[in-house]
PDB file of C-alpha atoms in Angstrom:
ATOM      1  CA  MET N   1       0.317  -0.112   0.049  1.00 46.00           C
ATOM      2  CA  GLN N   2       1.249   3.586  -0.742  1.00 45.00           C
ATOM      3  CA  THR N   3       2.815   5.596   1.781  1.00 43.00           C
ATOM      4  CA  ARG N   4      -0.133   8.256   1.533  1.00 45.00           C
ATOM      5  CA  GLU N   5      -2.691   5.476   1.415  1.00 46.00           C
ATOM      6  CA  LEU N   6      -1.276   4.280   4.448  1.00 40.00           C
ATOM      7  CA  LEU N   7      -1.611   7.468   6.244  1.00 40.00           C
ATOM      8  CA  ALA N   8      -5.447   7.604   4.784  1.00 42.00           C
ATOM      9  CA  TRP N   9      -6.121   4.785   6.591  1.00 43.00           C
ATOM     10  CA  ALA N  10      -4.374   5.307  10.018  1.00 38.00           C
ATOM     11  CA  MET N  11      -6.417   9.078   9.651  1.00 41.00           C
ATOM     12  CA  LEU N  12      -9.671   6.840   9.477  1.00 43.00           C
ATOM     13  CA  ALA N  13      -9.064   5.001  12.589  1.00 37.00           C
ATOM     14  CA  VAL N  14      -8.745   8.332  14.852  1.00 34.00           C
ATOM     15  CA  ALA N  15     -11.679   7.778  17.073  1.00 30.00           C
ATOM     16  CA  GLY N  16     -13.946  10.377  17.394  1.00 34.00           C
ATOM     17  CA  VAL N  17     -13.357  12.226  14.409  1.00 37.00           C
ATOM     18  CA  VAL N  18     -14.216   9.317  11.075  1.00 38.00           C
ATOM     19  CA  ARG N  19     -15.025   5.867  11.643  1.00 34.00           C
ATOM     20  CA  ALA N  20     -13.477   3.290   8.844  1.00 38.00           C
ATOM     21  CA  GLU N  21     -16.848   1.335   7.835  1.00 38.00           C
ATOM     22  CA  ALA N  22     -14.824  -2.112   8.352  1.00 35.00           C
ATOM     23  CA  ASP N  23     -17.783  -4.208   7.316  1.00 35.00           C
ATOM     24  CA  VAL N  24     -18.107  -2.731   3.979  1.00 36.00           C
ATOM     25  CA  PRO N  25     -15.390  -4.555   1.854  1.00 38.00           C
ATOM     26  CA  PRO N  26     -14.186  -1.927  -1.000  1.00 40.00           C
ATOM     27  CA  PRO N  27     -14.842  -3.667  -4.306  1.00 37.00           C
ATOM     28  CA  ALA N  28     -11.523  -5.372  -5.979  1.00 36.00           C
ATOM     29  CA  GLU N  29      -9.570  -3.135  -8.192  1.00 37.00           C
ATOM     30  CA  SER N  30     -10.171  -2.837 -11.861  1.00 35.00           C
ATOM     31  CA  SER N  31      -7.803  -4.518 -13.705  1.00 31.00           C
ATOM     32  CA  GLU N  32      -8.287  -2.359 -16.501  1.00 32.00           C
ATOM     33  CA  ALA N  33      -6.566   1.038 -17.319  1.00 31.00           C
ATOM     34  CA  VAL N  34      -7.484   3.769 -20.390  1.00 30.00           C
ATOM     35  CA  ALA N  35      -5.976   6.657 -21.069  1.00 31.00           C
ATOM     36  CA  SER N  36      -7.601   9.991 -20.347  1.00 33.00           C
ATOM     37  CA  ASP N  37      -9.527  11.759 -23.308  1.00 34.00           C
ATOM     38  CA  GLY N  38      -6.652  14.478 -23.429  1.00 33.00           C
ATOM     39  CA  VAL N  39      -8.316  16.910 -20.712  1.00 36.00           C
ATOM     40  CA  ALA N  40      -6.215  17.925 -17.916  1.00 38.00           C
ATOM     41  CA  SER N  41      -8.885  19.745 -16.598  1.00 41.00           C
ATOM     42  CA  ASP N  42      -9.040  23.530 -15.029  1.00 45.00           C
ATOM     43  CA  GLY N  43      -5.396  24.686 -14.795  1.00 43.00           C
ATOM     44  CA  GLU N  44      -5.654  28.395 -14.499  1.00 44.00           C
ATOM     45  CA  ALA N  45      -8.381  29.444 -12.492  1.00 43.00           C
ATOM     46  CA  SER N  46     -10.734  32.595 -12.271  1.00 47.00           C
ATOM     47  CA  GLU N  47      -9.798  35.210 -10.269  1.00 45.00           C
ATOM     48  CA  PRO N  48     -10.920  34.641  -6.719  1.00 43.00           C
ATOM     49  CA  ALA N  49     -14.112  35.928  -5.412  1.00 44.00           C
ATOM     50  CA  ALA N  50     -14.324  38.042  -2.605  1.00 40.00           C
ATOM     51  CA  PRO N  51     -16.025  36.788   0.741  1.00 37.00           C
ATOM     52  CA  ILE N  52     -19.000  37.913   2.378  1.00 47.00           C
ATOM     53  CA  SER N  53     -19.971  39.555   5.574  1.00 44.00           C
ATOM     54  CA  ILE N  54     -21.988  36.708   6.746  1.00 66.00           C
ATOM     55  CA  ILE N  55     -19.569  35.212   9.313  1.00 84.00           C
ATOM     56  CA  PRO N  56     -20.794  36.106  12.995  1.00 86.00           C
ATOM     57  CA  ASP N  57     -18.053  37.666  15.103  1.00 85.00           C
ATOM     58  CA  ASP N  58     -17.279  34.942  17.817  1.00 90.00           C
ATOM     59  CA  TYR N  59     -17.127  32.202  14.924  1.00 93.00           C
ATOM     60  CA  THR N  60     -15.356  29.261  15.826  1.00 95.00           C
ATOM     61  CA  CYS N  61     -13.862  26.587  13.704  1.00 97.00           C
ATOM     62  CA  VAL N  62     -15.838  23.484  14.987  1.00 95.00           C
ATOM     63  CA  HIS N  63     -15.109  19.947  12.560  1.00 97.00           C
ATOM     64  CA  PRO N  64     -18.165  17.752  12.708  1.00 96.00           C
ATOM     65  CA  PRO N  65     -18.140  13.556  13.623  1.00 96.00           C
ATOM     66  CA  TYR N  66     -18.207  12.830   9.848  1.00 98.00           C
ATOM     67  CA  ARG N  67     -17.948   9.139   8.956  1.00 98.00           C
ATOM     68  CA  ALA N  68     -15.568   7.724   6.367  1.00 98.00           C
ATOM     69  CA  HIS N  69     -16.670   5.250   4.084  1.00 98.00           C
ATOM     70  CA  ILE N  70     -13.602   3.298   2.107  1.00 98.00           C
ATOM     71  CA  PHE N  71     -14.975   2.570  -1.030  1.00 98.00           C
ATOM     72  CA  SER N  72     -11.339   1.273  -2.862  1.00 98.00           C
ATOM     73  CA  GLN N  73      -8.199   0.620  -1.451  1.00 97.00           C
ATOM     74  CA  SER N  74      -6.067   1.372  -5.011  1.00 97.00           C
ATOM     75  CA  PRO N  75      -6.488   4.052  -5.822  1.00 98.00           C
ATOM     76  CA  LEU N  76      -7.427   5.069  -2.485  1.00 98.00           C
ATOM     77  CA  ILE N  77     -11.226   6.464  -2.957  1.00 99.00           C
ATOM     78  CA  VAL N  78     -12.973   7.140   0.505  1.00 99.00           C
ATOM     79  CA  TYR N  79     -17.003   8.584   0.562  1.00 99.00           C
ATOM     80  CA  LEU N  80     -16.769  10.998   3.644  1.00 99.00           C
ATOM     81  CA  GLU N  81     -20.873  11.533   4.730  1.00 99.00           C
ATOM     82  CA  ASN N  82     -21.541  14.934   6.025  1.00 98.00           C
ATOM     83  CA  PHE N  83     -17.724  16.467   5.653  1.00 99.00           C
ATOM     84  CA  ILE N  84     -19.509  19.882   5.109  1.00 98.00           C
ATOM     85  CA  THR N  85     -21.819  21.158   7.624  1.00 97.00           C
ATOM     86  CA  PRO N  86     -25.396  22.438   7.107  1.00 95.00           C
ATOM     87  CA  ASP N  87     -23.988  25.841   7.915  1.00 94.00           C
ATOM     88  CA  GLU N  88     -21.021  26.030   6.000  1.00 96.00           C
ATOM     89  CA  ARG N  89     -23.279  24.572   3.375  1.00 96.00           C
ATOM     90  CA  VAL N  90     -25.202  28.119   3.575  1.00 93.00           C
ATOM     91  CA  HIS N  91     -22.661  29.813   3.427  1.00 94.00           C
ATOM     92  CA  LEU N  92     -21.161  28.288   0.415  1.00 94.00           C
ATOM     93  CA  GLN N  93     -24.310  28.890  -1.217  1.00 91.00           C
ATOM     94  CA  ALA N  94     -24.388  32.763  -0.053  1.00 90.00           C
ATOM     95  CA  ILE N  95     -20.913  33.166  -1.559  1.00 88.00           C
ATOM     96  CA  ALA N  96     -22.420  31.327  -5.012  1.00 84.00           C
ATOM     97  CA  TYR N  97     -25.476  33.797  -4.820  1.00 78.00           C
ATOM     98  CA  VAL N  98     -23.111  36.830  -4.738  1.00 79.00           C
ATOM     99  CA  ALA N  99     -21.412  35.552  -7.649  1.00 69.00           C
ATOM    100  CA  PHE N 100     -24.564  34.249  -9.489  1.00 61.00           C
ATOM    101  CA  SER N 101     -25.830  37.758  -8.962  1.00 58.00           C
ATOM    102  CA  ARG N 102     -23.436  39.191 -11.508  1.00 52.00           C
ATOM    103  CA  LEU N 103     -25.328  37.195 -14.003  1.00 45.00           C
ATOM    104  CA  SER N 104     -28.005  38.537 -15.918  1.00 41.00           C
ATOM    105  CA  CYS N 105     -30.824  36.111 -14.472  1.00 44.00           C
ATOM    106  CA  PRO N 106     -29.548  35.883 -10.893  1.00 41.00           C
ATOM    107  CA  PRO N 107     -31.041  32.761  -8.952  1.00 45.00           C
ATOM    108  CA  PRO N 108     -33.125  33.198  -5.830  1.00 47.00           C
ATOM    109  CA  PRO N 109     -31.257  33.661  -2.435  1.00 44.00           C
ATOM    110  CA  PRO N 110     -30.400  30.059  -0.753  1.00 46.00           C
ATOM    111  CA  ARG N 111     -32.517  28.091   1.905  1.00 50.00           C
ATOM    112  CA  GLY N 112     -31.495  29.369   5.383  1.00 46.00           C
ATOM    113  CA  LEU N 113     -29.851  32.777   4.283  1.00 39.00           C
ATOM    114  CA  ASP N 114     -31.626  34.995   6.781  1.00 37.00           C
ATOM    115  CA  SER N 115     -32.839  38.504   4.634  1.00 32.00           C
ATOM    116  CA  SER N 116     -30.434  40.183   7.285  1.00 31.00           C
ATOM    117  CA  PHE N 117     -27.388  39.123   6.179  1.00 30.00           C
ATOM    118  CA  GLN N 118     -25.296  41.616   4.042  1.00 29.00           C
ATOM    119  CA  LEU N 119     -24.052  40.105   1.030  1.00 30.00           C
ATOM    120  CA  THR N 120     -21.741  43.082   0.544  1.00 27.00           C
ATOM    121  CA  SER N 121     -18.048  43.181   0.073  1.00 29.00           C
ATOM    122  CA  ALA N 122     -15.640  46.137  -0.871  1.00 24.00           C
ATOM    123  CA  ARG N 123     -13.972  43.669  -3.501  1.00 27.00           C
ATOM    124  CA  SER N 124     -16.869  41.921  -4.645  1.00 30.00           C
ATOM    125  CA  HIS N 125     -15.472  41.287  -8.093  1.00 36.00           C
ATOM    126  CA  GLY N 126     -16.261  37.276  -8.601  1.00 47.00           C
ATOM    127  CA  LYS N 127     -18.372  35.809 -10.393  1.00 55.00           C
ATOM    128  CA  PHE N 128     -19.499  32.680 -11.940  1.00 54.00           C
ATOM    129  CA  GLN N 129     -17.771  31.859 -15.411  1.00 56.00           C
ATOM    130  CA  SER N 130     -18.046  29.322 -17.805  1.00 57.00           C
ATOM    131  CA  SER N 131     -15.450  26.626 -16.704  1.00 56.00           C
ATOM    132  CA  VAL N 132     -12.390  26.272 -18.524  1.00 54.00           C
ATOM    133  CA  VAL N 133     -10.404  23.048 -19.491  1.00 55.00           C
ATOM    134  CA  LEU N 134      -6.817  23.238 -20.915  1.00 53.00           C
ATOM    135  CA  ASN N 135      -5.288  20.312 -23.032  1.00 54.00           C
ATOM    136  CA  PRO N 136      -1.837  19.083 -22.164  1.00 50.00           C
ATOM    137  CA  GLU N 137       0.212  22.427 -23.554  1.00 48.00           C
ATOM    138  CA  GLY N 138      -2.130  24.590 -21.319  1.00 51.00           C
ATOM    139  CA  ARG N 139      -4.188  25.562 -23.637  1.00 55.00           C
ATOM    140  CA  ALA N 140      -8.338  26.201 -23.698  1.00 55.00           C
ATOM    141  CA  VAL N 141     -10.133  23.722 -25.278  1.00 56.00           C
ATOM    142  CA  SER N 142     -13.413  23.329 -26.271  1.00 55.00           C
ATOM    143  CA  ASN N 143     -16.452  23.909 -23.454  1.00 60.00           C
ATOM    144  CA  SER N 144     -18.163  21.257 -24.760  1.00 67.00           C
ATOM    145  CA  VAL N 145     -15.876  18.983 -22.419  1.00 73.00           C
ATOM    146  CA  ARG N 146     -17.104  21.194 -19.697  1.00 70.00           C
ATOM    147  CA  SER N 147     -20.192  22.900 -19.930  1.00 75.00           C
ATOM    148  CA  SER N 148     -20.585  24.105 -15.858  1.00 79.00           C
ATOM    149  CA  GLN N 149     -19.811  27.424 -14.820  1.00 84.00           C
ATOM    150  CA  SER N 150     -17.192  27.533 -11.534  1.00 85.00           C
ATOM    151  CA  THR N 151     -15.732  30.247  -9.679  1.00 88.00           C
ATOM    152  CA  THR N 152     -12.830  30.519  -7.066  1.00 89.00           C
ATOM    153  CA  VAL N 153     -14.050  31.589  -3.830  1.00 89.00           C
ATOM    154  CA  LYS N 154     -11.821  34.529  -1.690  1.00 87.00           C
ATOM    155  CA  ALA N 155     -11.105  32.874   1.125  1.00 90.00           C
ATOM    156  CA  ASP N 156     -12.774  33.358   4.598  1.00 93.00           C
ATOM    157  CA  ALA N 157     -13.006  32.160   7.822  1.00 95.00           C
ATOM    158  CA  VAL N 158     -15.454  29.577   6.808  1.00 95.00           C
ATOM    159  CA  VAL N 159     -14.005  28.552   3.942  1.00 96.00           C
ATOM    160  CA  ARG N 160     -10.372  28.184   5.724  1.00 96.00           C
ATOM    161  CA  CYS N 161     -12.305  25.997   7.959  1.00 97.00           C
ATOM    162  CA  VAL N 162     -13.823  23.296   5.216  1.00 98.00           C
ATOM    163  CA  GLU N 163      -9.796  23.642   3.854  1.00 97.00           C
ATOM    164  CA  ALA N 164      -8.580  22.687   7.330  1.00 97.00           C
ATOM    165  CA  ARG N 165     -11.023  19.836   7.424  1.00 98.00           C
ATOM    166  CA  ALA N 166      -9.824  18.375   3.781  1.00 98.00           C
ATOM    167  CA  LEU N 167      -5.890  19.058   4.991  1.00 97.00           C
ATOM    168  CA  ASP N 168      -6.155  17.199   8.572  1.00 97.00           C
ATOM    169  CA  PHE N 169      -8.011  14.422   6.561  1.00 98.00           C
ATOM    170  CA  GLN N 170      -5.140  13.438   4.412  1.00 97.00           C
ATOM    171  CA  GLY N 171      -2.649  14.051   7.305  1.00 94.00           C
ATOM    172  CA  PHE N 172      -0.606  16.512   8.924  1.00 85.00           C
ATOM    173  CA  ASP N 173       2.451  16.635   7.012  1.00 91.00           C
ATOM    174  CA  ILE N 174       0.735  19.162   4.252  1.00 94.00           C
ATOM    175  CA  PRO N 175       1.257  22.462   4.494  1.00 95.00           C
ATOM    176  CA  ALA N 176      -1.823  24.567   3.740  1.00 95.00           C
ATOM    177  CA  VAL N 177      -0.114  26.769   1.126  1.00 95.00           C
ATOM    178  CA  HIS N 178      -0.369  23.627  -1.294  1.00 95.00           C
ATOM    179  CA  VAL N 179      -3.926  23.796  -1.434  1.00 95.00           C
ATOM    180  CA  GLU N 180      -5.595  25.398  -4.652  1.00 93.00           C
ATOM    181  CA  GLY N 181      -8.251  28.025  -3.699  1.00 93.00           C
ATOM    182  CA  ILE N 182     -11.855  26.103  -3.064  1.00 95.00           C
ATOM    183  CA  GLN N 183     -13.563  26.145  -6.111  1.00 94.00           C
ATOM    184  CA  LEU N 184     -17.543  26.302  -6.192  1.00 94.00           C
ATOM    185  CA  VAL N 185     -18.819  24.761  -9.454  1.00 93.00           C
ATOM    186  CA  LYS N 186     -22.873  25.206 -10.610  1.00 92.00           C
ATOM    187  CA  TYR N 187     -24.669  22.697 -12.728  1.00 91.00           C
ATOM    188  CA  ALA N 188     -27.696  23.701 -14.297  1.00 91.00           C
ATOM    189  CA  PRO N 189     -29.808  20.914 -16.193  1.00 93.00           C
ATOM    190  CA  THR N 190     -28.133  19.243 -19.400  1.00 92.00           C
ATOM    191  CA  GLN N 191     -24.624  20.941 -17.840  1.00 91.00           C
ATOM    192  CA  GLN N 192     -22.176  18.661 -17.284  1.00 91.00           C
ATOM    193  CA  TYR N 193     -18.167  17.667 -17.421  1.00 90.00           C
ATOM    194  CA  LEU N 194     -17.052  15.065 -19.684  1.00 92.00           C
ATOM    195  CA  HIS N 195     -14.659  12.354 -18.767  1.00 93.00           C
ATOM    196  CA  HIS N 196     -11.538  13.355 -17.354  1.00 93.00           C
ATOM    197  CA  THR N 197      -8.634  13.215 -14.765  1.00 95.00           C
ATOM    198  CA  ASP N 198      -8.087  16.064 -12.214  1.00 95.00           C
ATOM    199  CA  TRP N 199      -4.204  15.291 -12.238  1.00 93.00           C
ATOM    200  CA  LEU N 200      -2.323  17.412 -15.078  1.00 88.00           C
ATOM    201  CA  LYS N 201      -0.957  15.344 -18.235  1.00 84.00           C
ATOM    202  CA  ASP N 202       2.396  17.429 -18.280  1.00 76.00           C
ATOM    203  CA  PRO N 203       2.830  18.531 -14.521  1.00 63.00           C
ATOM    204  CA  HIS N 204       6.402  20.548 -15.355  1.00 66.00           C
ATOM    205  CA  LYS N 205       3.794  22.841 -17.038  1.00 63.00           C
ATOM    206  CA  SER N 206       2.573  24.071 -13.955  1.00 69.00           C
ATOM    207  CA  ILE N 207       5.256  24.063 -11.719  1.00 68.00           C
ATOM    208  CA  LYS N 208       4.802  27.580 -10.844  1.00 72.00           C
ATOM    209  CA  GLU N 209       1.412  26.590  -9.850  1.00 78.00           C
ATOM    210  CA  GLY N 210       2.218  23.963  -7.171  1.00 90.00           C
ATOM    211  CA  GLY N 211       3.543  21.031  -9.268  1.00 91.00           C
ATOM    212  CA  ASN N 212       0.375  17.918 -10.131  1.00 93.00           C
ATOM    213  CA  ARG N 213      -2.520  17.195  -8.184  1.00 95.00           C
ATOM    214  CA  ILE N 214      -2.053  14.674  -5.429  1.00 96.00           C
ATOM    215  CA  SER N 215      -5.164  14.704  -4.008  1.00 98.00           C
ATOM    216  CA  SER N 216      -8.985  15.603  -4.792  1.00 99.00           C
ATOM    217  CA  PHE N 217     -11.849  16.645  -3.057  1.00 99.00           C
ATOM    218  CA  PHE N 218     -15.292  16.646  -4.664  1.00 99.00           C
ATOM    219  CA  GLY N 219     -18.698  17.628  -2.550  1.00 98.00           C
ATOM    220  CA  SER N 220     -22.422  18.717  -3.274  1.00 98.00           C
ATOM    221  CA  VAL N 221     -22.913  22.298  -1.690  1.00 97.00           C
ATOM    222  CA  LYS N 222     -26.507  22.387  -3.021  1.00 95.00           C
ATOM    223  CA  ALA N 223     -28.717  19.670  -4.669  1.00 95.00           C
ATOM    224  CA  VAL N 224     -32.297  20.222  -4.291  1.00 87.00           C
ATOM    225  CA  ASN N 225     -34.618  17.974  -6.398  1.00 91.00           C
ATOM    226  CA  VAL N 226     -31.587  17.052  -8.699  1.00 95.00           C
ATOM    227  CA  THR N 227     -32.219  14.327 -10.678  1.00 95.00           C
ATOM    228  CA  GLY N 228     -28.812  13.358 -12.540  1.00 96.00           C
ATOM    229  CA  GLY N 229     -25.884  14.891 -11.957  1.00 96.00           C
ATOM    230  CA  GLY N 230     -23.844  12.581 -10.699  1.00 97.00           C
ATOM    231  CA  THR N 231     -20.146  11.658 -10.434  1.00 98.00           C
ATOM    232  CA  ASN N 232     -18.740   9.057 -12.674  1.00 97.00           C
ATOM    233  CA  PHE N 233     -15.499   6.466 -12.083  1.00 98.00           C
ATOM    234  CA  PRO N 234     -16.204   4.406 -15.172  1.00 97.00           C
ATOM    235  CA  LEU N 235     -13.058   1.834 -14.076  1.00 97.00           C
ATOM    236  CA  GLN N 236     -14.004   1.423 -10.660  1.00 97.00           C
ATOM    237  CA  THR N 237     -16.142  -2.119 -10.029  1.00 94.00           C
ATOM    238  CA  ALA N 238     -19.707  -1.308  -8.553  1.00 92.00           C
ATOM    239  CA  PRO N 239     -20.328  -2.145  -4.934  1.00 92.00           C
ATOM    240  CA  THR N 240     -21.870  -5.425  -4.325  1.00 91.00           C
ATOM    241  CA  ASP N 241     -22.902  -4.386  -1.100  1.00 95.00           C
ATOM    242  CA  SER N 242     -26.658  -2.904  -0.742  1.00 95.00           C
ATOM    243  CA  ARG N 243     -25.712  -0.176   1.997  1.00 97.00           C
ATOM    244  CA  TRP N 244     -23.522   1.394  -0.958  1.00 98.00           C
ATOM    245  CA  CYS N 245     -26.818   2.285  -2.555  1.00 97.00           C
ATOM    246  CA  ARG N 246     -27.554   5.298  -0.182  1.00 97.00           C
ATOM    247  CA  PHE N 247     -24.444   7.216  -1.888  1.00 98.00           C
ATOM    248  CA  VAL N 248     -24.072   5.600  -5.348  1.00 97.00           C
ATOM    249  CA  ASP N 249     -26.307   4.718  -8.053  1.00 96.00           C
ATOM    250  CA  CYS N 250     -27.299   0.895  -7.647  1.00 94.00           C
ATOM    251  CA  ASP N 251     -29.641   1.283 -10.779  1.00 90.00           C
ATOM    252  CA  GLN N 252     -27.059   1.709 -13.355  1.00 83.00           C
ATOM    253  CA  PRO N 253     -25.976  -0.886 -15.731  1.00 80.00           C
ATOM    254  CA  TYR N 254     -23.174  -2.407 -14.359  1.00 72.00           C
ATOM    255  CA  ASP N 255     -20.326  -1.935 -16.697  1.00 77.00           C
ATOM    256  CA  ALA N 256     -20.489   1.632 -16.332  1.00 88.00           C
ATOM    257  CA  GLY N 257     -18.994   1.424 -13.522  1.00 95.00           C
ATOM    258  CA  VAL N 258     -19.541   3.561 -10.369  1.00 97.00           C
ATOM    259  CA  THR N 259     -21.724   6.995  -9.607  1.00 97.00           C
ATOM    260  CA  PHE N 260     -21.950   8.695  -6.728  1.00 98.00           C
ATOM    261  CA  ARG N 261     -25.045  10.242  -6.118  1.00 97.00           C
ATOM    262  CA  PRO N 262     -25.366  14.340  -5.427  1.00 98.00           C
ATOM    263  CA  ILE N 263     -25.738  14.446  -1.818  1.00 98.00           C
ATOM    264  CA  GLU N 264     -25.530  17.940   0.238  1.00 98.00           C
ATOM    265  CA  GLY N 265     -22.891  17.985   2.217  1.00 98.00           C
ATOM    266  CA  ASN N 266     -20.989  14.528   1.253  1.00 99.00           C
ATOM    267  CA  VAL N 267     -17.907  14.533  -0.656  1.00 99.00           C
ATOM    268  CA  VAL N 268     -15.748  11.612  -2.583  1.00 99.00           C
ATOM    269  CA  TYR N 269     -12.107  11.898  -1.669  1.00 99.00           C
ATOM    270  CA  TRP N 270      -9.204  10.041  -4.022  1.00 99.00           C
ATOM    271  CA  ASN N 271      -5.876  10.139  -4.669  1.00 98.00           C
ATOM    272  CA  ASN N 272      -4.884  11.252  -8.276  1.00 98.00           C
ATOM    273  CA  LEU N 273      -1.189   9.892  -8.394  1.00 96.00           C
ATOM    274  CA  HIS N 274       0.755   6.714  -7.853  1.00 96.00           C
ATOM    275  CA  GLU N 275       3.641   6.733  -5.538  1.00 94.00           C
ATOM    276  CA  ASP N 276       6.599   7.503  -8.094  1.00 94.00           C
ATOM    277  CA  GLY N 277       4.241  10.657  -9.312  1.00 92.00           C
ATOM    278  CA  ARG N 278       2.979   9.448 -12.084  1.00 93.00           C
ATOM    279  CA  GLY N 279      -0.809   9.810 -12.860  1.00 95.00           C
ATOM    280  CA  ASP N 280      -3.391   7.522 -11.829  1.00 98.00           C
ATOM    281  CA  ASP N 281      -5.681   6.858 -15.256  1.00 98.00           C
ATOM    282  CA  ARG N 282      -8.304   4.679 -12.918  1.00 98.00           C
ATOM    283  CA  THR N 283      -9.264   8.246 -11.496  1.00 98.00           C
ATOM    284  CA  LEU N 284     -10.942   8.959 -14.581  1.00 98.00           C
ATOM    285  CA  HIS N 285     -14.554  10.335 -13.711  1.00 97.00           C
ATOM    286  CA  ALA N 286     -17.133  12.752 -15.056  1.00 96.00           C
ATOM    287  CA  GLY N 287     -20.032  15.241 -14.119  1.00 96.00           C
ATOM    288  CA  LEU N 288     -22.794  13.518 -15.577  1.00 95.00           C
ATOM    289  CA  PRO N 289     -25.430  15.848 -16.573  1.00 94.00           C
ATOM    290  CA  VAL N 290     -27.731  17.415 -14.796  1.00 95.00           C
ATOM    291  CA  VAL N 291     -31.686  16.235 -15.774  1.00 96.00           C
ATOM    292  CA  SER N 292     -33.720  18.562 -13.446  1.00 96.00           C
ATOM    293  CA  GLY N 293     -32.743  20.978 -10.572  1.00 95.00           C
ATOM    294  CA  GLU N 294     -29.544  22.643 -10.260  1.00 92.00           C
ATOM    295  CA  LYS N 295     -26.037  21.288  -7.900  1.00 95.00           C
ATOM    296  CA  ILE N 296     -23.516  23.701  -6.781  1.00 95.00           C
ATOM    297  CA  GLY N 297     -20.348  21.195  -6.114  1.00 97.00           C
ATOM    298  CA  ILE N 298     -16.956  22.036  -4.328  1.00 98.00           C
ATOM    299  CA  ASN N 299     -13.669  20.856  -5.597  1.00 98.00           C
ATOM    300  CA  ILE N 300     -10.659  21.154  -2.980  1.00 98.00           C
ATOM    301  CA  TRP N 301      -7.344  19.893  -4.981  1.00 96.00           C
ATOM    302  CA  THR N 302      -4.199  19.787  -3.140  1.00 97.00           C
ATOM    303  CA  ARG N 303      -0.479  20.127  -4.919  1.00 95.00           C
ATOM    304  CA  GLN N 304       2.778  18.872  -4.626  1.00 94.00           C
ATOM    305  CA  ALA N 305       3.913  22.173  -3.594  1.00 93.00           C
ATOM    306  CA  ALA N 306       2.867  25.555  -2.784  1.00 93.00           C
ATOM    307  CA  VAL N 307       0.625  27.480  -5.089  1.00 91.00           C
ATOM    308  CA  PRO N 308       0.438  31.216  -5.806  1.00 86.00           C
ATOM    309  CA  ASP N 309      -0.572  33.189  -3.021  1.00 85.00           C
ATOM    310  CA  TRP N 310      -3.272  34.937  -5.044  1.00 80.00           C
ATOM    311  CA  TRP N 311      -4.707  31.582  -5.940  1.00 77.00           C
ATOM    312  CA  ARG N 312      -5.387  31.107  -2.349  1.00 78.00           C
ATOM    313  CA  ASN N 313      -6.536  34.531  -0.823  1.00 72.00           C
TER     314      ASN N 313
END
């Protein structure tokens, strides 16, 4: 087992923080490995959005007793239940609302957002934009690959709390400066992100941005009345234990891999790289089209080295 996987297993065993579901065996590792479609994922981030002033003066970062379910040992894929608290989701939805409000047809305020909250900031320059996908040479490719909208959020106390939780899950040896600015992504009906990997095809092109992505977290901040919109891993084996049906689509064809359903507050974590630093093709995944409703997702990516300050702040 890889060093980082051993660390993650150790973290899962910490009492009172997370509990590994030892009685839910992970599926067998897929023997297939196919090359990605040449899409290198986001690469350049949009300019970070400014924070909004809804954080109380006495705010304290408290990590919830989330549960971790190990789905696969190699590559390491862990399903994190209740990883993002309801209050954090409301706050992140509010940030998204500010970003959406700069569009021509903004959506209604998120559920739970009190009308007394002041959605203001002297530097409120962030907005959702068409998601950017780069090829191995670092150049933007057709948006037909990724039709969602995304924004990189300006760090505030709540955002930093979620980031700290993601870092703690990976062990205590990863500096905070290795985490990219947290990204929110909006999927409306028909919008999707075709199969891709988060690790970069040519990490040397991105050394100045922290090198390659060693890990990914993807979860749902908002998923109200959503059909479709799951996160599909086509090279992973569908689970046989029916308890997984709380989190994955057990009605899809067996040969379609596994699709994690969008559930608010829940997150999927996976390692992107082999021990020698090569990208792991088995982490190929897609954001499936939303059929109805609206999904707001969250991306947290950890790099091999420090990312630029402007990307985090």
